[in-house]
Amino acid sequence: MGACLNQAAEYISHGWALCNIPPGKKGPEGLDAKGWNTQGRAIRDPRKLRGGHNVGLLHAWSGTVAIDIDQYDAAVAWLEGKGVDLQQLLAADDAVQIKSGRPNKAKLLYVVPQGVDPLGLSSVSIHATEPNAEGKFPVILEFRCATKDGLSVQDVLPPSFHPLTGKPYEWGGDWREVGELPEALLKLWREHLDEDDRSRRKRGATGPGTSAEVLDMVRRAQAAGLKPYRCGDGFRAYCPVHGGESGTTFKIDEGGGGKVLVHCHAKCAPEAIFAALPGRDRGVPAVSTVEQLKRAQDARKAPLGSSGAVILPAMPEELLALPGGLGELQRWIVGYMSHPSPGAAGVAALATMTHFAMSHLGIASRDGLGFNEQYLLLAPTGFGKEDLRKPIRKIAEALPDRLPRTAGNLTIQRLPEVRENAPASLQGMHSALELNRAHTFLPDEFGEWQAHAAKDGHKQQAAAYAMQAYTKAFGVLEAPSVSTHGNAKPYMPVKHPRVLIFATSTAERMLEAVTASQADSGGLNRFVILVAEQDRIAKRYPSAKASDYVPPNAVLDLVAWVASLPEQLLPLEPEAWDYHDAHDAAVLEVLAYRDPRLAKRLNEQALKLAGLVALGERRLTVTARDLAIAYAIREGLYHRAAALVGYDGALSGMHPTGRALEQIRQHLVEKPFIYRSHLPKVSRKFAGLSIPEREAVLRAVQSEGFAKLDGGKLVSLIHEEAAA
């Protein structure tokens, strides 16, 4: 291991930028993974190297590239067809290779030619033209340097150990005398880079990629598992004609009049691509991004007192009929609700299962993830919200008689304490957690508590402390740094705190109460928010009887099984991790970037929901199917909440920033531009905002394509689209 450190120090002295890689891995993980491929995190100081670790060469920051041969014979044939002799390149006297010792593979290292920007050489994979036995189109060679978004890729350097062979990588040739990338390879590389703007315009792709037809095509690609992702003004996805996951990519762009354009890298006919995709879901309205935002605007206006129905996206179907034992629990809750709502009962079922699992179970994510969660139900007065807080207590009362004899009294003792109200102070909450590190709070009229928290210093501290506990399921919640007023016993740190909040409120009161600073600091995104039916639900007659509140045997048996499990983390199957990574990159990261106030924690919340689905079917491993159900639920709830709260970064039409945004939007529909200096005259609400709030409104109006800043003007994109 010392030899690896010494060699790595020589690489740094040579001018290379490195990254730390854990033993047995081929890329950064853990503490070293965050921002590893950014220039700021590149290691250029030997003191930042980790003993016992592998090291990787960051190509873009070192001025190097690699030609990675995954299938030698196929790569020889492909390059030969392009006029390049791979065998001659490998046999050259000045060739420098990184050798793994694995057959049919090779890796050539070169220096970026003078005058060429390494960031302009984004990595390109060349796939086989014929499928293998599994029906996939494997990569035969790869040109490696940078990523499309201006970061670096890396390759493991000798004498690091290969994770499969367990043997060290070796050099072929002198790494100190790496030659320049041959012109033929550079030309070939550039030919296979994504087309430039000129080529895109030549194909007729001129729109911003927000039309109804484009978004409908993206939905169809998502339904086919082709993992579409936003790239510039269009989208990219795996081509369905080439086998989907391992095939060539195709492009989805917007042409004149909002028409969708598709273009396959391998020259597949557009008709073939359309034919290989599933048909359009007629249940999903095809609307543009701007139209979606206009509908969201209408939805946010409704709670302000208009008589029209609230326009919200449908609840996710997966929530309306939860699988396995969660479904049994949901059906029992629906059965006794005075105003039956399957969606609300579904969230209550998830919260109930969380209560009985969170003290001793978690998800084996990269850093460990507790089941503790914070659920928020927004429903109108008279909804019957009190029915949703009953299952936790009813099941807890009946549970001792259902536990296996081997479980013992310890199981009951480790269950969370239940409290009806939100914590009134930081000290009170910490004292409670000292007695029992797992607590469940079931506050009603939570919006009222949130409003007081904006003015009451004690409640502000309690809210901030609850946010700390939310992220400390496998950490330590430090003791409050406050006086104990002469108490003999000082506050003590709480290890692995688990806090569940299942709160209810009306949408109006909650959104009026949340301040912009609270939302920016995570006051909303830590909640799994269900916007319940905003129209009146017919009351059930006759009303529920006492016997309706008795938990069914199937529910009690499942909860007893969960409660008596030993303390452990539920792992994800390898296929589930693959699905997780792809879905996070293609969907959740995009949402989090666009709407951090609501979407920042979607991925970790979905992982917890997937674990609950597995437990509901008495399994201790999370599958890709569990994740698919969880993503559908969590994203469906997000879109429903975002339509009410606001996709745009302002809190809502019920908040001053939201009202200012609505006024500016309306002006941008009618006028081609607004001078920035005139905004206070256009919107009285804008005039009354603080400078940070004004900047938030300006960011919001641009982030979703309503307008763009051009010097001192705010230019209307809505007006341009309407005119087109």
XYZ file of C-alpha atoms in Angstrom:
724
model
C 0.000 0.000 0.000
C 2.931 2.297 0.708
C 4.143 1.695 -2.837
C 0.808 2.938 -4.162
C 1.117 6.167 -2.134
C 4.677 6.727 -3.301
C 3.703 6.128 -6.927
C 0.683 8.422 -6.597
C 2.915 11.177 -5.217
C 5.076 10.821 -8.329
C 1.992 11.163 -10.535
C 1.102 14.419 -8.764
C 4.666 15.662 -9.136
C 4.335 14.901 -12.852
C 1.355 17.290 -13.010
C -1.527 14.810 -12.935
C -4.719 15.353 -10.928
C -5.948 12.331 -8.971
C -8.906 11.053 -6.973
C -9.077 8.601 -4.062
C -10.792 5.243 -4.704
C -11.645 2.739 -1.931
C -10.013 -0.726 -2.082
C -11.955 -3.160 -4.235
C -13.680 -0.383 -6.174
C -13.194 1.208 -9.592
C -14.476 4.658 -8.661
C -14.811 7.072 -5.708
C -17.317 6.229 -3.001
C -18.257 7.450 0.466
C -16.610 10.667 1.634
C -14.560 10.910 -1.536
C -17.549 10.657 -3.872
C -19.034 14.136 -3.377
C -17.825 16.345 -6.199
C -14.966 13.974 -6.975
C -14.888 14.890 -10.680
C -14.909 18.660 -10.175
C -11.710 20.630 -10.604
C -11.892 21.926 -7.036
C -11.851 18.408 -5.563
C -9.017 17.135 -7.759
C -6.065 15.972 -5.626
C -2.854 17.823 -6.399
C -1.351 17.527 -2.924
C 0.071 14.115 -1.840
C -1.066 14.813 1.723
C -4.689 14.425 0.569
C -4.118 10.854 -0.618
C -5.632 8.108 1.503
C -3.388 5.277 2.635
C -4.589 1.853 1.534
C -6.691 3.347 -1.286
C -6.536 3.023 -5.042
C -6.040 6.173 -7.105
C -7.642 7.355 -10.321
C -6.373 9.716 -13.019
C -8.730 12.673 -13.643
C -8.269 13.080 -17.382
C -9.830 16.492 -18.008
C -7.825 18.111 -15.196
C -4.603 16.295 -16.202
C -4.738 16.933 -19.948
C -4.933 13.205 -20.714
C -7.341 10.873 -22.505
C -7.817 7.112 -22.614
C -8.935 4.807 -25.418
C -10.567 1.963 -23.490
C -10.905 -1.309 -25.417
C -13.627 -3.534 -23.944
C -13.845 -6.092 -26.771
C -10.573 -6.346 -28.643
C -11.638 -8.198 -31.815
C -14.766 -6.087 -32.303
C -12.798 -2.871 -31.668
C -10.117 -3.882 -34.194
C -12.786 -4.467 -36.839
C -14.677 -1.241 -36.070
C -11.541 0.939 -36.122
C -10.285 -0.760 -39.260
C -13.495 0.291 -40.982
C -12.652 3.880 -39.977
C -9.107 3.669 -41.316
C -7.387 3.187 -37.911
C -5.078 0.224 -37.171
C -5.537 -0.627 -33.469
C -2.880 -3.353 -33.518
C -0.340 -0.865 -34.800
C -1.260 1.643 -32.072
C -0.805 -0.982 -29.356
C 2.518 -2.180 -30.782
C 4.036 1.301 -31.247
C 7.351 1.900 -29.449
C 5.951 4.925 -27.609
C 2.583 3.344 -26.715
C 1.564 3.697 -23.047
C -1.013 1.282 -21.709
C -2.774 0.638 -18.401
C -2.955 -3.147 -18.151
C -5.510 -4.939 -15.980
C -4.438 -8.456 -16.913
C -7.916 -9.307 -18.215
C -8.130 -10.933 -21.658
C -9.589 -9.199 -24.712
C -9.142 -5.754 -23.116
C -6.670 -2.888 -23.426
C -6.373 0.778 -22.475
C -4.192 3.308 -24.300
C -3.220 6.578 -22.619
C -2.519 9.796 -24.538
C -1.972 13.507 -23.946
C -4.562 15.991 -25.257
C -3.085 17.714 -28.343
C -1.957 21.309 -27.923
C -4.761 23.793 -28.586
C -7.524 21.262 -27.875
C -9.807 21.894 -24.877
C -10.072 18.676 -22.802
C -13.614 19.647 -21.777
C -14.532 19.623 -25.463
C -13.729 15.902 -25.559
C -16.738 14.480 -23.767
C -16.588 10.716 -23.478
C -18.058 8.621 -26.284
C -19.045 4.946 -26.130
C -19.091 2.805 -29.269
C -21.563 -0.065 -29.108
C -21.668 -3.321 -31.034
C -24.021 -3.269 -34.017
C -25.331 -6.771 -33.259
C -26.925 -7.884 -29.971
C -25.262 -10.451 -27.736
C -26.929 -13.562 -26.297
C -28.776 -11.380 -23.768
C -30.195 -9.177 -26.514
C -28.016 -6.205 -25.536
C -25.561 -4.108 -27.545
C -22.361 -4.082 -25.453
C -19.735 -1.342 -25.495
C -16.726 -2.370 -27.582
C -14.557 0.710 -26.997
C -14.748 4.090 -25.337
C -13.088 7.470 -25.834
C -12.623 8.857 -22.295
C -11.795 12.366 -21.057
C -14.642 14.644 -19.885
C -18.365 14.547 -19.228
C -20.990 16.423 -21.227
C -21.560 18.813 -18.318
C -17.934 19.902 -18.073
C -16.495 17.533 -15.474
C -13.822 14.836 -15.649
C -13.924 11.072 -15.954
C -11.215 8.923 -14.363
C -9.289 5.698 -14.916
C -7.628 3.644 -12.187
C -3.835 3.877 -12.181
C -1.145 1.297 -11.334
C -0.284 -0.101 -8.840
C -3.916 0.022 -7.659
C -5.623 -3.343 -7.363
C -8.295 -4.481 -9.807
C -11.558 -5.276 -7.954
C -12.211 -8.469 -9.966
C -8.782 -10.021 -10.384
C -7.373 -8.805 -7.070
C -4.101 -8.119 -8.876
C -2.431 -4.734 -9.367
C -2.764 -2.774 -12.579
C 0.515 -2.519 -14.482
C 2.082 -0.087 -16.918
C 2.900 -0.949 -20.488
C 5.456 1.626 -21.620
C 6.799 4.677 -19.782
C 3.992 6.708 -18.211
C 6.329 9.704 -17.958
C 6.523 9.837 -21.780
C 2.890 9.633 -22.808
C 2.454 10.579 -26.464
C -0.066 12.931 -28.045
C -3.455 11.630 -29.162
C -3.103 10.688 -32.874
C -4.921 12.963 -35.301
C -6.921 10.032 -36.728
C -8.327 9.187 -33.279
C -9.066 12.832 -32.501
C -10.964 13.204 -35.763
C -12.887 10.000 -35.145
C -13.706 11.121 -31.602
C -15.066 14.451 -32.771
C -17.198 12.807 -35.440
C -19.011 10.871 -32.724
C -19.582 13.748 -30.308
C -23.135 15.051 -29.978
C -24.083 17.355 -32.804
C -23.490 21.072 -32.340
C -26.125 23.828 -32.377
C -25.673 24.423 -36.098
C -26.424 20.787 -36.922
C -29.393 20.872 -34.575
C -30.853 23.921 -36.288
C -30.214 22.306 -39.661
C -32.481 19.441 -38.611
C -35.163 21.979 -37.758
C -34.767 21.694 -33.976
C -35.342 25.277 -32.900
C -37.686 25.104 -29.902
C -36.823 24.932 -26.178
C -38.058 21.358 -25.757
C -41.135 22.219 -23.680
C -43.979 21.588 -26.135
C -46.803 19.123 -25.536
C -45.544 16.728 -28.227
C -42.000 16.713 -26.844
C -43.105 16.071 -23.273
C -45.461 13.348 -24.463
C -42.552 11.659 -26.282
C -40.463 11.896 -23.107
C -43.270 10.206 -21.140
C -43.438 7.415 -23.703
C -39.674 6.916 -23.521
C -39.887 6.844 -19.731
C -42.682 4.261 -19.881
C -40.498 2.102 -22.128
C -37.626 2.212 -19.618
C -35.367 4.196 -21.974
C -34.245 6.617 -19.212
C -34.702 9.988 -20.953
C -32.834 12.972 -19.530
C -32.690 16.679 -20.286
C -29.708 17.710 -22.427
C -29.563 21.345 -23.521
C -32.781 22.329 -25.275
C -33.812 18.734 -25.885
C -33.734 15.272 -24.369
C -31.645 12.138 -24.831
C -32.745 8.539 -24.319
C -31.680 5.033 -25.270
C -32.970 4.103 -28.715
C -35.770 1.514 -28.515
C -34.785 0.086 -31.917
C -31.328 -0.786 -30.543
C -32.450 -2.712 -27.501
C -33.128 0.053 -25.019
C -30.713 -0.038 -22.095
C -27.561 -0.909 -24.002
C -28.423 0.603 -27.345
C -27.497 3.757 -29.173
C -28.964 7.019 -27.915
C -31.579 8.990 -29.796
C -32.489 12.655 -29.472
C -35.845 14.248 -28.765
C -36.112 17.857 -29.923
C -38.753 20.478 -30.591
C -39.247 21.743 -34.108
C -41.476 24.412 -35.589
C -44.969 24.649 -34.157
C -44.000 22.473 -31.200
C -43.607 19.360 -33.365
C -41.464 16.590 -31.913
C -38.275 15.623 -33.775
C -36.378 12.390 -33.144
C -32.898 11.629 -34.400
C -31.000 8.371 -33.792
C -27.205 8.353 -33.709
C -27.254 5.109 -35.737
C -29.554 6.630 -38.385
C -32.721 4.734 -37.401
C -35.746 6.065 -39.241
C -38.068 8.196 -37.076
C -40.936 5.903 -38.080
C -39.047 2.922 -36.613
C -38.461 4.779 -33.338
C -42.129 5.757 -33.022
C -43.212 2.198 -33.799
C -40.901 0.741 -31.135
C -42.328 2.981 -28.375
C -45.558 2.370 -26.449
C -48.543 4.385 -27.563
C -49.509 7.652 -25.921
C -51.313 7.307 -22.598
C -54.676 8.874 -23.343
C -55.267 9.324 -19.625
C -52.413 11.827 -19.393
C -53.187 15.183 -21.006
C -50.532 16.312 -23.479
C -49.717 19.837 -22.404
C -46.636 22.011 -22.685
C -44.516 23.184 -19.768
C -46.065 26.636 -19.942
C -49.568 25.140 -19.960
C -48.646 22.982 -16.948
C -47.572 26.093 -15.090
C -50.729 27.955 -16.049
C -52.781 25.061 -14.673
C -50.713 25.110 -11.494
C -51.413 28.837 -11.243
C -55.155 28.128 -11.471
C -54.819 25.439 -8.809
C -53.132 27.822 -6.396
C -55.782 30.475 -6.932
C -58.636 28.125 -5.987
C -57.926 27.911 -2.223
C -57.974 31.701 -2.026
C -61.743 31.688 -2.107
C -62.797 31.032 -5.695
C -65.828 28.834 -6.075
C -64.290 26.649 -8.756
C -62.906 23.193 -8.074
C -59.209 22.866 -7.309
C -57.316 21.612 -10.358
C -54.706 19.117 -9.170
C -52.939 16.154 -10.763
C -54.534 12.837 -9.899
C -53.261 10.944 -6.886
C -50.791 8.219 -7.836
C -52.624 4.947 -8.472
C -50.000 3.041 -6.501
C -50.976 5.028 -3.393
C -54.683 4.346 -3.863
C -54.111 0.577 -3.705
C -50.974 -0.206 -1.700
C -49.572 -3.727 -2.168
C -49.410 -6.591 0.325
C -49.880 -5.964 4.017
C -49.783 -2.196 3.528
C -52.920 -2.620 1.429
C -54.598 -4.577 4.247
C -53.751 -1.751 6.643
C -54.999 0.867 4.167
C -58.314 -0.909 3.578
C -58.950 -1.136 7.314
C -58.346 2.615 7.715
C -60.622 3.461 4.767
C -63.280 1.212 6.291
C -63.758 3.308 9.395
C -63.128 6.813 7.954
C -66.184 9.037 8.223
C -65.081 10.738 4.982
C -63.360 7.861 3.151
C -60.256 8.810 1.144
C -58.043 5.953 -0.135
C -55.157 8.369 -0.731
C -55.235 9.760 2.812
C -55.627 6.239 4.191
C -52.613 5.175 2.132
C -50.419 7.857 3.700
C -51.773 6.943 7.150
C -50.850 3.297 6.464
C -47.303 4.314 5.486
C -46.970 6.489 8.604
C -48.280 3.659 10.795
C -45.811 1.138 9.389
C -43.041 3.721 9.816
C -43.907 4.034 13.512
C -43.454 0.317 14.169
C -40.306 -0.045 12.010
C -38.233 3.076 12.597
C -36.748 2.357 16.031
C -34.810 -0.745 14.915
C -34.853 -0.959 11.113
C -33.352 1.080 8.284
C -32.201 1.016 4.666
C -28.669 -0.125 3.797
C -27.994 2.883 1.591
C -24.496 4.203 1.121
C -24.552 6.018 4.471
C -27.471 4.215 6.116
C -31.011 5.602 6.080
C -33.495 5.499 8.932
C -37.196 4.857 8.364
C -38.067 7.966 10.400
C -40.125 10.294 8.217
C -42.239 13.430 8.332
C -45.654 13.215 6.682
C -47.956 16.199 6.157
C -51.622 15.828 5.174
C -53.238 18.982 3.778
C -57.011 18.608 3.852
C -59.957 20.991 4.308
C -61.868 21.458 7.553
C -64.407 18.682 8.106
C -62.284 16.079 6.278
C -62.123 13.756 9.291
C -58.382 14.028 9.763
C -58.633 12.723 13.332
C -59.458 9.240 11.970
C -55.987 9.017 10.421
C -54.139 9.320 13.741
C -55.984 6.410 15.368
C -54.349 3.317 13.806
C -51.001 3.795 15.560
C -52.584 3.819 19.021
C -55.143 1.101 18.214
C -52.479 -1.280 16.934
C -50.082 -0.472 19.788
C -52.805 -1.337 22.319
C -53.490 -4.720 20.701
C -49.887 -5.570 19.814
C -48.638 -7.231 23.056
C -51.023 -10.164 22.601
C -49.758 -10.727 19.040
C -46.020 -10.691 19.583
C -44.159 -14.018 19.396
C -43.238 -15.428 22.802
C -39.574 -15.117 21.870
C -39.938 -11.371 21.335
C -40.078 -10.575 25.028
C -40.946 -7.302 26.697
C -37.961 -5.565 25.076
C -39.868 -5.247 21.817
C -42.613 -3.184 23.449
C -40.101 -1.053 25.306
C -38.215 -0.087 22.158
C -41.336 1.077 20.284
C -41.572 4.857 19.813
C -43.368 7.041 22.319
C -46.523 8.639 20.891
C -47.379 12.302 21.499
C -50.338 14.147 20.053
C -48.757 17.597 19.840
C -45.729 19.061 18.122
C -42.770 19.810 20.433
C -43.115 23.168 22.164
C -39.399 23.720 22.718
C -35.976 22.363 21.864
C -35.339 21.407 25.481
C -38.641 19.581 25.803
C -38.025 17.581 22.656
C -34.481 16.641 23.683
C -35.603 15.608 27.171
C -38.211 13.334 25.613
C -35.622 11.761 23.294
C -33.285 11.143 26.208
C -35.984 8.933 27.743
C -36.840 7.234 24.447
C -34.730 7.931 21.356
C -37.758 7.167 19.114
C -40.768 9.472 19.208
C -43.882 9.861 17.066
C -45.664 13.222 17.022
C -49.235 13.434 15.661
C -50.048 17.171 15.644
C -53.312 18.488 14.233
C -53.656 22.044 12.884
C -49.923 21.976 12.181
C -50.191 25.144 10.110
C -51.230 27.000 13.245
C -48.161 25.675 15.084
C -45.991 26.649 12.095
C -47.412 30.179 12.176
C -46.547 30.523 15.866
C -43.084 29.110 15.160
C -42.400 32.060 12.841
C -42.777 34.391 15.828
C -42.049 32.206 18.867
C -38.315 31.657 19.455
C -38.895 28.432 21.403
C -40.987 26.879 18.656
C -38.476 28.065 16.046
C -35.754 26.191 17.910
C -37.982 23.121 18.228
C -38.671 23.145 14.474
C -34.963 23.449 13.693
C -34.213 20.658 16.161
C -36.779 18.391 14.509
C -34.982 19.005 11.195
C -31.687 17.994 12.798
C -33.229 14.810 14.188
C -34.584 14.025 10.721
C -31.045 13.611 9.370
C -29.459 11.977 12.438
C -31.017 8.497 12.347
C -27.517 6.999 12.318
C -25.767 9.920 13.976
C -25.795 11.754 17.270
C -28.154 14.566 18.238
C -25.969 16.780 20.375
C -27.174 18.040 23.749
C -28.673 21.563 23.721
C -26.175 24.249 24.604
C -28.558 25.904 27.048
C -28.631 26.286 30.786
C -30.258 23.502 32.819
C -31.407 26.093 35.399
C -29.789 24.291 38.299
C -31.026 20.825 37.349
C -28.780 18.133 38.759
C -28.802 16.179 35.488
C -27.381 17.992 32.422
C -28.620 17.290 28.915
C -26.934 14.291 27.258
C -26.395 13.537 23.530
C -28.930 11.184 21.948
C -27.512 8.460 19.732
C -29.529 7.409 16.654
C -32.658 9.531 17.294
C -35.756 8.578 15.353
C -38.514 11.179 15.072
C -41.723 10.559 13.104
C -44.099 13.435 12.474
C -47.514 12.736 10.977
C -49.064 16.210 10.878
C -52.349 17.477 9.487
C -53.444 20.964 8.476
C -55.495 22.853 5.958
C -53.611 23.888 2.830
C -54.511 27.534 3.299
C -53.217 27.813 6.861
C -50.065 25.793 6.258
C -48.965 27.727 3.209
C -49.780 31.073 4.732
C -47.655 30.151 7.747
C -44.481 28.956 6.016
C -41.986 31.734 5.416
C -39.607 31.839 2.467
C -36.596 31.338 4.717
C -38.203 28.290 6.340
C -38.884 26.789 2.916
C -35.339 27.510 1.722
C -33.879 25.808 4.787
C -35.884 22.590 4.294
C -39.129 23.491 6.012
C -41.138 21.854 3.220
C -38.936 19.324 1.421
C -38.439 17.180 4.505
C -42.176 16.436 4.478
C -43.897 13.816 2.357
C -46.895 16.021 1.544
C -50.284 14.670 0.536
C -52.681 17.276 -0.775
C -55.939 15.462 -0.034
C -59.186 15.988 -1.904
C -59.978 19.701 -1.640
C -63.614 19.200 -2.607
C -66.119 17.883 -0.083
C -66.139 14.112 0.403
C -69.585 12.695 1.145
C -69.842 11.506 4.731
C -70.341 7.793 5.252
C -73.649 6.725 6.796
C -74.054 4.983 9.117
C -70.980 6.225 10.927
C -68.252 3.816 11.966
C -68.955 1.515 14.921
C -66.541 0.705 17.724
C -65.846 -2.676 16.140
C -64.672 -0.977 12.930
C -61.707 0.445 14.828
C -60.454 -3.004 15.895
C -57.357 -3.840 13.812
C -57.790 -6.980 11.653
C -55.754 -10.071 12.492
C -53.770 -9.826 9.248
C -52.696 -6.276 10.141
C -51.741 -7.200 13.712
C -49.765 -10.250 12.569
C -47.781 -8.165 10.056
C -47.015 -5.375 12.531
C -46.029 -7.919 15.194
C -43.599 -9.491 12.711
C -42.086 -6.090 11.899
C -41.866 -5.030 15.551
C -40.135 -8.263 16.633
C -37.444 -8.185 13.929
C -33.871 -7.793 15.207
C -32.152 -4.470 14.589
C -30.908 -4.448 10.983
C -30.630 -2.596 7.668
C -32.577 -3.734 4.609
C -30.271 -4.091 1.578
C -31.181 -3.310 -2.038
C -30.801 -5.973 -4.700
C -28.156 -5.128 -7.356
C -30.887 -4.574 -9.956
C -32.581 -2.169 -7.545
C -29.379 -0.151 -7.183
C -29.026 0.033 -10.976
C -32.606 1.237 -11.255
C -32.081 3.686 -8.377
C -29.005 5.290 -9.954
C -30.558 5.581 -13.408
C -33.863 6.974 -12.135
C -32.213 9.425 -9.776
C -30.015 10.814 -12.551
C -32.791 10.982 -15.150
C -35.719 12.208 -13.025
C -35.117 13.124 -9.404
C -31.948 15.166 -9.833
C -33.747 17.231 -12.484
C -36.669 17.876 -10.133
C -34.366 18.715 -7.225
C -32.450 21.240 -9.325
C -35.638 22.850 -10.607
C -37.559 22.907 -7.329
C -35.284 22.461 -4.284
C -37.950 23.765 -1.917
C -40.142 20.716 -2.542
C -38.061 18.112 -4.373
C -34.675 18.098 -2.648
C -35.278 14.889 -0.637
C -37.412 12.876 -3.039
C -34.838 10.132 -3.546
C -34.176 9.294 0.096
C -37.900 9.477 0.862
C -38.611 7.051 -1.982
C -35.977 4.647 -0.616
C -37.791 4.613 2.722
C -41.143 4.010 1.018
C -39.603 1.125 -0.939
C -38.430 -0.409 2.337
C -41.973 -0.135 3.730
C -43.320 -1.895 0.623
C -40.848 -4.740 1.192
C -41.786 -5.021 4.880
C -45.458 -5.018 3.919
C -44.771 -8.225 1.996
C -42.605 -9.656 4.806
C -39.366 -9.290 2.897
C -36.045 -7.946 4.165
C -34.562 -7.049 0.770
C -35.664 -4.134 -1.419
C -36.287 -5.018 -5.073
C -36.472 -2.894 -8.200
C -40.260 -3.416 -8.149
C -40.431 -1.952 -4.629
C -38.512 1.086 -5.861
C -40.754 1.485 -8.898
C -43.831 1.562 -6.641
C -42.129 3.975 -4.245
C -40.993 6.337 -7.009
C -44.497 6.399 -8.490
C -45.994 7.263 -5.095
C -43.405 9.850 -4.100
C -43.280 11.604 -7.472
C -47.059 11.560 -7.759
C -47.382 13.203 -4.349
C -44.717 15.734 -5.318
C -46.493 16.791 -8.520
C -49.778 17.114 -6.661
C -48.207 19.246 -3.936
C -46.181 21.267 -6.439
C -49.329 22.190 -8.346
C -50.703 23.702 -5.146
C -47.535 25.057 -3.547
C -45.818 26.153 -6.760
C -43.255 24.581 -9.082
C -41.742 27.972 -9.526
C -39.756 28.419 -6.340
C -42.188 30.935 -4.862
C -44.190 29.431 -2.025
C -47.675 29.746 -3.505
C -50.338 32.142 -4.596
C -51.113 32.452 -0.886
C -47.690 33.905 -0.062
C -46.430 37.413 -0.972
C -43.681 36.038 -3.219
C -46.198 33.849 -4.989
C -48.627 36.699 -5.461
C -45.877 38.891 -6.889
C -44.928 36.088 -9.254
C -48.513 35.666 -10.436
C -48.802 39.393 -11.148
C -45.538 39.457 -13.113
C -46.527 36.336 -15.055
C -49.827 37.877 -16.047
C -47.994 40.944 -17.329
C -45.585 38.726 -19.296
C -48.507 37.024 -21.011
C -49.699 40.371 -22.301
C -46.432 42.264 -22.876
C -43.237 41.220 -24.681
C -40.953 42.496 -21.913
C -40.703 44.418 -18.640
C -37.883 46.718 -17.664
C -36.425 45.397 -14.435
C -36.637 48.855 -12.903
C -40.385 48.894 -13.635
C -41.183 45.646 -11.767
C -42.275 47.426 -8.546
C -44.791 49.408 -10.618
C -46.040 46.296 -12.423
C -46.546 44.382 -9.178
C -47.384 46.062 -5.898
C -46.616 42.795 -4.126
C -43.148 42.800 -5.685
C -42.620 46.364 -4.471
C -43.262 45.234 -0.894
C -40.771 42.361 -0.942
C -37.290 42.370 0.543
C -34.296 42.295 -1.817
C -33.674 38.512 -1.295
C -37.363 37.810 -1.922
C -37.287 39.929 -5.097
C -34.290 37.936 -6.332
C -36.142 34.688 -5.546
C -39.081 35.841 -7.689
C -36.750 36.758 -10.562
C -35.060 33.355 -10.364
C -38.435 31.655 -10.270
C -39.867 33.445 -13.290
C -36.791 32.405 -15.304
C -36.311 28.865 -14.016
C -39.491 27.516 -15.591
C -39.220 29.266 -18.933
C -41.558 32.206 -18.382
C -38.928 34.813 -19.117
C -35.233 35.503 -19.535
C -33.094 38.425 -18.441
C -31.640 40.403 -21.324
C -29.681 43.322 -19.929
C -32.137 45.457 -18.029
C -35.180 43.740 -19.542
C -37.190 40.721 -18.441
C -38.170 39.296 -21.851
C -41.397 37.277 -22.018
C -41.012 33.738 -23.387
C -44.719 33.153 -22.817
C -45.523 36.042 -25.149
C -43.126 34.627 -27.741
C -44.753 31.185 -27.533
C -48.246 32.642 -27.773
C -47.198 34.709 -30.788
C -45.673 31.642 -32.468
